[in-house]
Short mmCIF file of C-alpha atoms in Angstrom, two decimals:
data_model
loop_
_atom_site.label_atom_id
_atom_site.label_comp_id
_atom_site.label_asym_id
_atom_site.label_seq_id
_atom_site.Cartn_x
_atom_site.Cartn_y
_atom_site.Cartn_z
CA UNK A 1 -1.32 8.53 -5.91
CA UNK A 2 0.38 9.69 -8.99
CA UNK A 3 0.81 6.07 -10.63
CA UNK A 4 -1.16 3.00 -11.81
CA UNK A 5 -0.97 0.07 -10.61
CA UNK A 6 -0.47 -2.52 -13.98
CA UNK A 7 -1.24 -6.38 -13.06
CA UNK A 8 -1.45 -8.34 -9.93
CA UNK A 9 0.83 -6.74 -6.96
CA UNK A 10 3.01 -9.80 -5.66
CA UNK A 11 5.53 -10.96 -2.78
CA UNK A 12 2.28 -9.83 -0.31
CA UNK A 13 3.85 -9.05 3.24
CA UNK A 14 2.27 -8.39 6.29
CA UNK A 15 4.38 -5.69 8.23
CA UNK A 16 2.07 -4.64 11.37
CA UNK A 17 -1.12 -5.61 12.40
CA UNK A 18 -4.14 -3.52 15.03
CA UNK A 19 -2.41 -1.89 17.41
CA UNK A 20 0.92 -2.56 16.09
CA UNK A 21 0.54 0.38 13.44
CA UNK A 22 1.34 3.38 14.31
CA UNK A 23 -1.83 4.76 12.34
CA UNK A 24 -4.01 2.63 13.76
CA UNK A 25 -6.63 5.52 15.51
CA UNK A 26 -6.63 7.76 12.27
CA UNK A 27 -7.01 5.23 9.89
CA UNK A 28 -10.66 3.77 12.17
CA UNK A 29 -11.45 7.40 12.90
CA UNK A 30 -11.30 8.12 8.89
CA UNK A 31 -12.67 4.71 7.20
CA UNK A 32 -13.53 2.91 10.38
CA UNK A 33 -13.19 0.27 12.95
CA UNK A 34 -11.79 -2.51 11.54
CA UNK A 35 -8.83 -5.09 11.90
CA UNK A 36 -6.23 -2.76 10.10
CA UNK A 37 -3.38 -4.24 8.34
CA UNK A 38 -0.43 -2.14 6.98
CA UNK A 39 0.89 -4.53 3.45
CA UNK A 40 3.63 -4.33 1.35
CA UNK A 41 4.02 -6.04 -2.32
CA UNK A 42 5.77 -5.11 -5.47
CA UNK A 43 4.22 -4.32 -8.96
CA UNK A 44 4.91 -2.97 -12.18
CA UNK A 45 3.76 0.47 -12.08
CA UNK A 46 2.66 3.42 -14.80
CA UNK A 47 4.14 7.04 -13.47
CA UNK A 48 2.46 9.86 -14.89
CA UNK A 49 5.33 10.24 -17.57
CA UNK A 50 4.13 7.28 -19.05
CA UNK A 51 7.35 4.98 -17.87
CA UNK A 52 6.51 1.78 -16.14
CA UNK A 53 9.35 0.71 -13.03
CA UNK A 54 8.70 -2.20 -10.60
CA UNK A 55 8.54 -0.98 -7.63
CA UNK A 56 7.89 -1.75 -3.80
CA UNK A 57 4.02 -0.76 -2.40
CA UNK A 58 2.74 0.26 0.55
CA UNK A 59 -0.72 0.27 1.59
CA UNK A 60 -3.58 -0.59 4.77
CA UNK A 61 -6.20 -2.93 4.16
CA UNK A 62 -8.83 -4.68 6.20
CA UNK A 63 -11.74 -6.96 5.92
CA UNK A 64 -14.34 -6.02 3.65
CA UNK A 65 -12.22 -3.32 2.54
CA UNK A 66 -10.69 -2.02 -0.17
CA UNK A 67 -6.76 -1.09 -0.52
CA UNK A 68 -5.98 2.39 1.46
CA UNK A 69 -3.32 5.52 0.80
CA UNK A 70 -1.78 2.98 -1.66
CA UNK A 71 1.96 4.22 -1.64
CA UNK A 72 5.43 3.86 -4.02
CA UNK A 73 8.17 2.96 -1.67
CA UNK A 74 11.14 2.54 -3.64
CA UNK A 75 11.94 1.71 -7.57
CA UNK A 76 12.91 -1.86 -7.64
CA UNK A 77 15.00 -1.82 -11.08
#
């Protein structure tokens, strides 16, 4: 992740759910078995350069835990 997350992330969306994503087996072999949900959200976001875009983020989550491979989508200004 070569950014920082500033503030709250908003617009939450669930996009798959269990064995709807298509990561589903690596992500319980790696942090494991859990109900696995792949989000997306926007926030205002610090690149290394110092410049802060909105932009659209990607991530897995599940109960209990923290937000995984946290990913920049697209720049949203």
């Amino acid at each position: 992740m070569h950014f920082e997350v500033l503030g709250e992330i908003t617009d939450l969306e669930t996009i798959a759910v269990g064995s709807r994503i298509h990561d589903a087996p690596r992500l319980q072999r790696v942090y494991g078995k859990a109900r696995w949900r792949k989000m997306k959200g926007k926030a205002l976001i610090r690149l290394r350069s110092g410049r802060v875009r909105l932009a659209e983020l990607h991530w897995y989550e599940a109960h209990g835990m923290s937000r995984k491979e946290l990913k920049r989508k697209r720049y949203l200004d």
